[in-house]
Each structure stands twice: as C-alpha cells, then as structure tokens.
Coordinates of C-alpha atoms and ligand atoms in Angstrom, one line a residue:
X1 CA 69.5 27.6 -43.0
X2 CA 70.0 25.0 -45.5
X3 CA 70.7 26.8 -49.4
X4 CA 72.7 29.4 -49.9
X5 CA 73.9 32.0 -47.2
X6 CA 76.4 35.4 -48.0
X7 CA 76.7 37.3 -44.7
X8 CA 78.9 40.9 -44.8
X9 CA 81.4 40.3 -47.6
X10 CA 83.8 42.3 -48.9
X11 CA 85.9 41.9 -52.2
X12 CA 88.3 44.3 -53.2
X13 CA 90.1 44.7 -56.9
X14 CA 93.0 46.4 -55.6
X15 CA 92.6 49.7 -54.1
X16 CA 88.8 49.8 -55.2
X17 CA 86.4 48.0 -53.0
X18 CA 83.6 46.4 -55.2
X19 CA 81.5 44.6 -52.8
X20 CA 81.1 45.8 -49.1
X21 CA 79.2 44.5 -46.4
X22 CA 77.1 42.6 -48.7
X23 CA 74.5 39.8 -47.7
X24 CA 72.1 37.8 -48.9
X25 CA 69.7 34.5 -48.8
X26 CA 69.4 31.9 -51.7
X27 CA 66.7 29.5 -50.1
X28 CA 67.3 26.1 -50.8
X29 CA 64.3 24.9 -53.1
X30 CA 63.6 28.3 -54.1
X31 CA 64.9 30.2 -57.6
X32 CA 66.3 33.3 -56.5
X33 CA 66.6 36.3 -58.6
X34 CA 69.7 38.9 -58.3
X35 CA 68.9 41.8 -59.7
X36 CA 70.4 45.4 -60.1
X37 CA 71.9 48.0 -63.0
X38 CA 74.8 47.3 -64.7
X39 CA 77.9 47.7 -62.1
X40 CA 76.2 46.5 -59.5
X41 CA 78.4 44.1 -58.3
X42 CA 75.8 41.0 -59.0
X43 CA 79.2 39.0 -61.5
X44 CA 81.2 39.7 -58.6
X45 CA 79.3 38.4 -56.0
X46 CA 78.2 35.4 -58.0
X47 CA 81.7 35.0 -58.7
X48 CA 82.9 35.1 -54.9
X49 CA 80.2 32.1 -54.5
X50 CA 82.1 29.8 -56.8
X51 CA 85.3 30.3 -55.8
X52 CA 86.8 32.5 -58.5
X53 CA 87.2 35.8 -56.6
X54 CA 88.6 36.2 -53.0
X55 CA 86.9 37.5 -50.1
X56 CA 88.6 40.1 -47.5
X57 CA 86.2 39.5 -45.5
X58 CA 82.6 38.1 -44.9
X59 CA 81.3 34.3 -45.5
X60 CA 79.4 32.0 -47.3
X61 CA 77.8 28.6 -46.6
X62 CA 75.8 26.4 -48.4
X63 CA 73.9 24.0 -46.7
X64 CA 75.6 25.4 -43.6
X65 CA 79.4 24.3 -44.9
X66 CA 81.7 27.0 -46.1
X67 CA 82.4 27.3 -49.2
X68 CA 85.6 29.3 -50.1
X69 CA 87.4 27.2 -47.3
X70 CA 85.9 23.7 -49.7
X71 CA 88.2 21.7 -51.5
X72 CA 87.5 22.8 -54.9
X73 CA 87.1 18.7 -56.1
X74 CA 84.2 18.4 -53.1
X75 CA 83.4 22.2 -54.8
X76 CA 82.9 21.1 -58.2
X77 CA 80.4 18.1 -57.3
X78 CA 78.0 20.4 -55.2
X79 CA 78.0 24.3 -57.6
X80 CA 77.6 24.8 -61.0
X81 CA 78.1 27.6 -62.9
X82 CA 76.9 29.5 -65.8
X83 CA 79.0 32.7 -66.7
X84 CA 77.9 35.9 -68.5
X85 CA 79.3 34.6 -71.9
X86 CA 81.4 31.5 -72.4
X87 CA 84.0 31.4 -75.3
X88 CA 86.3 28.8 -75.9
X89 CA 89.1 28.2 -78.7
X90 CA 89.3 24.6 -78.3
X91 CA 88.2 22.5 -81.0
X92 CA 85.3 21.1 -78.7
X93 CA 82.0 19.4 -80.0
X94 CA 78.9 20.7 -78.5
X95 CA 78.7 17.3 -77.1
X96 CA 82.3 17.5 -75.4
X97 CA 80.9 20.4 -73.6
X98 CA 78.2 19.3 -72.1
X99 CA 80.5 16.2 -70.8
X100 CA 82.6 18.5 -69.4
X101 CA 79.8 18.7 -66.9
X102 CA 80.5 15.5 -65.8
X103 CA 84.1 15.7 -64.9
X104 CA 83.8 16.7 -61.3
X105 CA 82.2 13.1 -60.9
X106 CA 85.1 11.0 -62.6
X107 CA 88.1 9.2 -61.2
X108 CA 91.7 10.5 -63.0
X109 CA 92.7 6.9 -64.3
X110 CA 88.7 7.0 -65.8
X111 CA 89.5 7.3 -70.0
X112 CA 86.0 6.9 -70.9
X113 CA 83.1 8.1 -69.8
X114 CA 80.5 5.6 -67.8
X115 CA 77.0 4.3 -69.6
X116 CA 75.2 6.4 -66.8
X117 CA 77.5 9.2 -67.2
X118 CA 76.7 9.1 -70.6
X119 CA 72.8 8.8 -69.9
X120 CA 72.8 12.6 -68.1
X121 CA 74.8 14.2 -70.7
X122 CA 72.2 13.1 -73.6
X123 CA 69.4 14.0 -71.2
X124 CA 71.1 17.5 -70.6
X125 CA 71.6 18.2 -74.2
X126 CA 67.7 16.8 -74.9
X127 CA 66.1 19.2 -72.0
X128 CA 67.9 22.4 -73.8
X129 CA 67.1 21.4 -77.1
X130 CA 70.2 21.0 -78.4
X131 CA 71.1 17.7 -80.1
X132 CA 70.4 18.8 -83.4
X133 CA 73.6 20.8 -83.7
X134 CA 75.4 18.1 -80.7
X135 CA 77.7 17.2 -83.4
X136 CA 78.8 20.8 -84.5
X137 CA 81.9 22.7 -83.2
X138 CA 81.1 24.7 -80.2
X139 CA 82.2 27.8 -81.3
X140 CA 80.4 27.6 -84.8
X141 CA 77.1 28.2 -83.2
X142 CA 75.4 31.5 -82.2
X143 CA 75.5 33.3 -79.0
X144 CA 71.7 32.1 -77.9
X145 CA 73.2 28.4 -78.6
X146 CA 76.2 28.6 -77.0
X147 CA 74.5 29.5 -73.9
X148 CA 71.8 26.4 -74.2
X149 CA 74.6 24.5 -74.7
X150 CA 76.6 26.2 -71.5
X151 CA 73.2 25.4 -69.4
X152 CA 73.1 21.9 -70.9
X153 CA 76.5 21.8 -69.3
X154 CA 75.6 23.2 -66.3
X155 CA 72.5 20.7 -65.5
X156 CA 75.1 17.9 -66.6
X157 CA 76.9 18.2 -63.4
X158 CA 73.6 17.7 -61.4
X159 CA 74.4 20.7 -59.5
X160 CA 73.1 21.2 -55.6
X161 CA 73.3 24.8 -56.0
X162 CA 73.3 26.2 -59.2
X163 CA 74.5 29.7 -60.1
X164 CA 73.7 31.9 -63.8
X165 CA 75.0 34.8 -64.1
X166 CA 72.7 36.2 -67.0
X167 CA 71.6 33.2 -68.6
X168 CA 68.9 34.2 -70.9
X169 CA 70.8 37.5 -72.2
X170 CA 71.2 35.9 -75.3
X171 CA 67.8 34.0 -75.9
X172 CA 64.5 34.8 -77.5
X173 CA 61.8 34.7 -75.6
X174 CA 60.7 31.0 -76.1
X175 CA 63.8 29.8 -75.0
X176 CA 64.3 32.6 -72.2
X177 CA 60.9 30.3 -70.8
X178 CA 62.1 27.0 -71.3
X179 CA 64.9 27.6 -69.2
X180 CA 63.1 29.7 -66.5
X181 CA 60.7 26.7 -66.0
X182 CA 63.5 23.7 -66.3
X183 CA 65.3 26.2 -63.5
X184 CA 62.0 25.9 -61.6
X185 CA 61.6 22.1 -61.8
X186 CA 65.2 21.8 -60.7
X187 CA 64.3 23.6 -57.2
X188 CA 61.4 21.5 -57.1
X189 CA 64.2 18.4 -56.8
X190 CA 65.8 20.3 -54.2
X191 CA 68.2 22.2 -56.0
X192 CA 69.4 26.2 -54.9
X193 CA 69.2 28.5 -57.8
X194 CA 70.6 31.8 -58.2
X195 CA 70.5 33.5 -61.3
X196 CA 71.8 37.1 -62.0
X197 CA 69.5 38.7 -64.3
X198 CA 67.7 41.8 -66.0
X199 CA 64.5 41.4 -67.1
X200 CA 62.1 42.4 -63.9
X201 CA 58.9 41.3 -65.4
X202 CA 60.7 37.5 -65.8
X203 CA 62.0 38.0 -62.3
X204 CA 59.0 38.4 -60.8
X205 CA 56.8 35.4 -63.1
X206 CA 59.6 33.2 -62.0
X207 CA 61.7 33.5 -59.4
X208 CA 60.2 32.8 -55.5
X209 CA 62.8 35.2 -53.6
X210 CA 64.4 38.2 -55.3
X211 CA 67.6 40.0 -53.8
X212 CA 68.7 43.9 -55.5
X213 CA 72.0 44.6 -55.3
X214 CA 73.1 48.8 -55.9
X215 CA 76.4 50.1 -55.7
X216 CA 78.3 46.5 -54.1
X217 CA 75.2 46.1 -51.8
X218 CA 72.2 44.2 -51.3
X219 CA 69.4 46.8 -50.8
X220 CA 66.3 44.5 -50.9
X221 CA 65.7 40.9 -50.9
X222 CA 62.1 39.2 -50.3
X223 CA 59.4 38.3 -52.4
X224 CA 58.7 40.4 -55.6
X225 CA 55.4 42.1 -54.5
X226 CA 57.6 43.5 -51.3
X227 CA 60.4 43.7 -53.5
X228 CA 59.4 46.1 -57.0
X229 CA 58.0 49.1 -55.7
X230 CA 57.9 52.3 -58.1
X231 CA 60.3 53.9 -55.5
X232 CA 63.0 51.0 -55.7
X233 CA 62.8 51.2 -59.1
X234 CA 63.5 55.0 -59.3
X235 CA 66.3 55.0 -56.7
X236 CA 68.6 51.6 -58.3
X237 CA 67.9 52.0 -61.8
X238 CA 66.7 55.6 -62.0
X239 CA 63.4 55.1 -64.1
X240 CA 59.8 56.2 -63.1
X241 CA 57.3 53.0 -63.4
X242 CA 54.2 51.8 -62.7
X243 CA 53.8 48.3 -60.7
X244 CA 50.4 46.8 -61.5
X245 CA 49.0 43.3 -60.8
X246 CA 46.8 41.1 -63.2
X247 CA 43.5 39.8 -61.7
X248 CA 43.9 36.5 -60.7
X249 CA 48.5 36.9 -59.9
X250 CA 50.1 37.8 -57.0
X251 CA 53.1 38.6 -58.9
X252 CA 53.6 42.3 -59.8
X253 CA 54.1 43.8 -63.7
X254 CA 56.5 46.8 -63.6
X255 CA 55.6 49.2 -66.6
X256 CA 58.1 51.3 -67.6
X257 CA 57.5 55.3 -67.8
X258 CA 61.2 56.9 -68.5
X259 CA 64.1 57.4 -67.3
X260 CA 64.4 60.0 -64.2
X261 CA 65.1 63.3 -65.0
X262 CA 63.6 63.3 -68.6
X263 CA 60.1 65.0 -69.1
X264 CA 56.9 62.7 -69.3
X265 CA 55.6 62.3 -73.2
X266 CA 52.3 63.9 -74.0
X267 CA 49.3 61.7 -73.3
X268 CA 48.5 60.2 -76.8
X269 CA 45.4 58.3 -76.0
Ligands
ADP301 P1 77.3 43.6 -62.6 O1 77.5 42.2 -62.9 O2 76.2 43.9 -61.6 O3 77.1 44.4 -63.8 P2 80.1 43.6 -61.8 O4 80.1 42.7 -60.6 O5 80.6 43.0 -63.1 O6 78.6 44.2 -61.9 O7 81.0 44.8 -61.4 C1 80.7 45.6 -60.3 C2 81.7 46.8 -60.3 O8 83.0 46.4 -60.0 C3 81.7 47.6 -61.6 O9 81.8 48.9 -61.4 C4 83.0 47.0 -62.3 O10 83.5 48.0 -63.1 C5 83.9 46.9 -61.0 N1 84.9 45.8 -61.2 C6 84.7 44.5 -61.5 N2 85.9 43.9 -61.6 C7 86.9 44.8 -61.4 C8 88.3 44.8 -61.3 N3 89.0 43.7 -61.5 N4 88.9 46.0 -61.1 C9 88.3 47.1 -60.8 N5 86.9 47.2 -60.9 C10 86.2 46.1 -61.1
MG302 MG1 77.5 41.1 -64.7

C-alpha cells in the first residue's frame, strides 16, 4: 500500500505498556484523522512514526520502506513533524525557523542557504500568514503563532508524509481552516497526512479516513459516517450525542448531549 502503514506495535515506558497491538492506515493522498480522549496513546504513536520513541515490537512502512530501520538523514527528507507545542530558548527569528525546514536538504560544508531554498521558505511563511512578524523572535509571539510558524516549518521541508500532532489546538477558528484546507491541497500533491486531533466536527469536514485510538489501541478507522456513531462516542469519550447529517453532506455533525452518567437537562424549548 503506498502511504502510511502501522501493523501490531507495541511501545513500552518501562514497566507500563502504552501502546499494544496497535494498527492503523494513513492512505497516501488522503488526510487522515487520529482521534481519541486525552491518554489515548495518539502522541505516542505519532511519535513511534518519526522516530522518537522505540518500538518492542510491531512495524511501520511508508510507501512500503521501513521506517524505524531508515537512516534518520534519508528520514528527515521524506517526514515532517509538527509536535503538540514547540518551545525553544534559542534566540531564533521566526524566519530562522522556518529555514530550519530546509536543513534535511543541505550539504554540511553548505554556509548559506540556496536561491531556491530560499524561495520555499518565503512561500511557507506566505501560505501561513506569517511574514508580518518573520522578523520577530520566535519565542516573543503567542501560542496560535508559534504554531503557524511550526507548520510553516513543517511545509518548508516539502514533507512526503506529514505528521501533526494537534496542530490547530491553539488557533481560532479562521486559522484552524486555513490550515485544514492547505493540509488538503498538500494530499492533493501526493502528500500522506496524519494529524492527531480533537475537534470531531473538523474531523469529519476534513479529513478522508479517520482512525480512533482508546486505551493504546486503534478501535475504528474508516470514513467518518462509518466511523462517529452515537455508540463510539459513548464508549471512547463517554458522552451521549446525537450524529446528524446536513442536506446536501455526506459527512456527519456529532451534537453533543452530556457526559455519561450525568442526568439529561430539562427540555427548554
Ligand atoms: P494522547 O496523545 O492520546 O493524549 P499520549 O500518547 O500522550 O496520549 O499518552 C498515552 C498514555 O501513555 C497516557 O496515559 C500517558 O500518561 C502515558 N505515557 C506517555 N508517556 C509515558 C512515559 N514516558 N511513561 C509512562 N507513561 C507514559
Ligand atoms: Mg497528545
């Protein structure tokens, strides 16, 4: 299968075993959602795919090749990766960070960047919006523009498979579609995107494939009208909802009730 494939992993912290037997789909082409409560295991597994936490067992390929056993330099040029929040003490430009994007692609005796190098970077930091603070110190800016400028980054490195763990947490809405639709145009260039994320209602407008992960395990992947029933939503995140569908979309609208366990509030209207 060409994009992303995880097939019965395990990764352990110690004597605790976070993700067992876990396994999952990323189509190449395709935005793909990974959803689940907090604990899930969605960091960790994102994090096994780029290298930064160790299986026991299990694999993953993309595009067929393995990953974990890549060199990370050959690494680096296919994955990018957007973590949950991204701090840095460095006195680093916004600008300087989205070049860092670049650095998988440049030689070690290379002291400058190239013209065409330099052509991405400006284009990255133009599709986020960010070049009116490009100038400013990275860590002077908000939360919300760090993370623009952490996806600028990201989309930089002209990524084959791209991997966001949370990406919009910190965005108002406008932005959180900006970036939801620049992730869709990417797939439409052949890129495989993964995103970890919590809104259901975004999940479903945007992503093609959605995969739920409970307790270190997948428990439902496919498209979201398989995917967000009322009784998936009560036994992973514990909340009665209603799934309705808007004349003329095939993609369902989870409305929220309450929490299970909590009594329903008197009918008002
Ligand atoms: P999510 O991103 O879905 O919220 P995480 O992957 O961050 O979930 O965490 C999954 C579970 O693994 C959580 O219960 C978390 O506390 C636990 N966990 C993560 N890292 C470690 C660690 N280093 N040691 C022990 N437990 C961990
Ligand atoms: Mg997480």
């Amino acid at each position: 299968m060409s994009g992303l494939a995880v097939s019965n992993v395990e990764v352990r912290a110690g004597e605790v075993t976070i993700l067992s037997g876990t396994g999952l789909t990323a189509p190449a082409g395709a935005v793909t959602g990974l959803i689940g409560p907090n604990g899930a295991g969605k960091s960790t597994l994102i994090g096994a795919v780029v290298g930064l936490r160790r299986l026991s067992r299990g694999t993953i390929t993309f595009d067929g090749a393995d990953l974990p056993q890549m060199r990370p330099a050959k690494r680096a040029k296919l994955v990018a990766y957007v973590e949950q929040s991204s701090t840095t003490s460095e006195r680093l430009t916004v600008r300087d960070v989205v070049a860092l994007g670049r650095i998988p692609f440049q030689s070690t005796w290379q002291s400058v960047p190239t013209p065409a190098d330099e052509r991405v970077v400006e284009t990255a930091i133009d599709e986020l919006g960010v070049r009116e603070f490009a100038g400013r110190l990275y860590h002077s800016l908000s939360g919300g523009e760090q993370q623009r400028v952490q996806l600028a980054r990201a989309l930089a490195q002209e990524p084959q498979l791209l991997l966001l763990d949370e990406p919009t947490s910190h965005l108002d809405i406008k932005a959180q579609l900006l970036v939801l639709d620049l992730l869709r145009r990417l797939t439409q260039a052949g890129s495989t995107v993964l995103l970890a994320m919590h809104d259901l209602n975004l999940a479903a407008r945007f992503c093609d494939h959605l995969v739920v992960m409970h307790g270190g395990r997948v428990v439902a992947e496919g498209a979201s009208s398989e995917v967000l029933t009322p009784s998936l939503l009560l036994e992973v995140y514990g909340v009665h909802a209603n799934i309705v569908t808007l004349p003329g979309s095939a993609r369902p609208l989870v409305i929220y009730d309450r929490a299970a366990g909590t009594v329903p509030a008197p009918k008002s209207d």
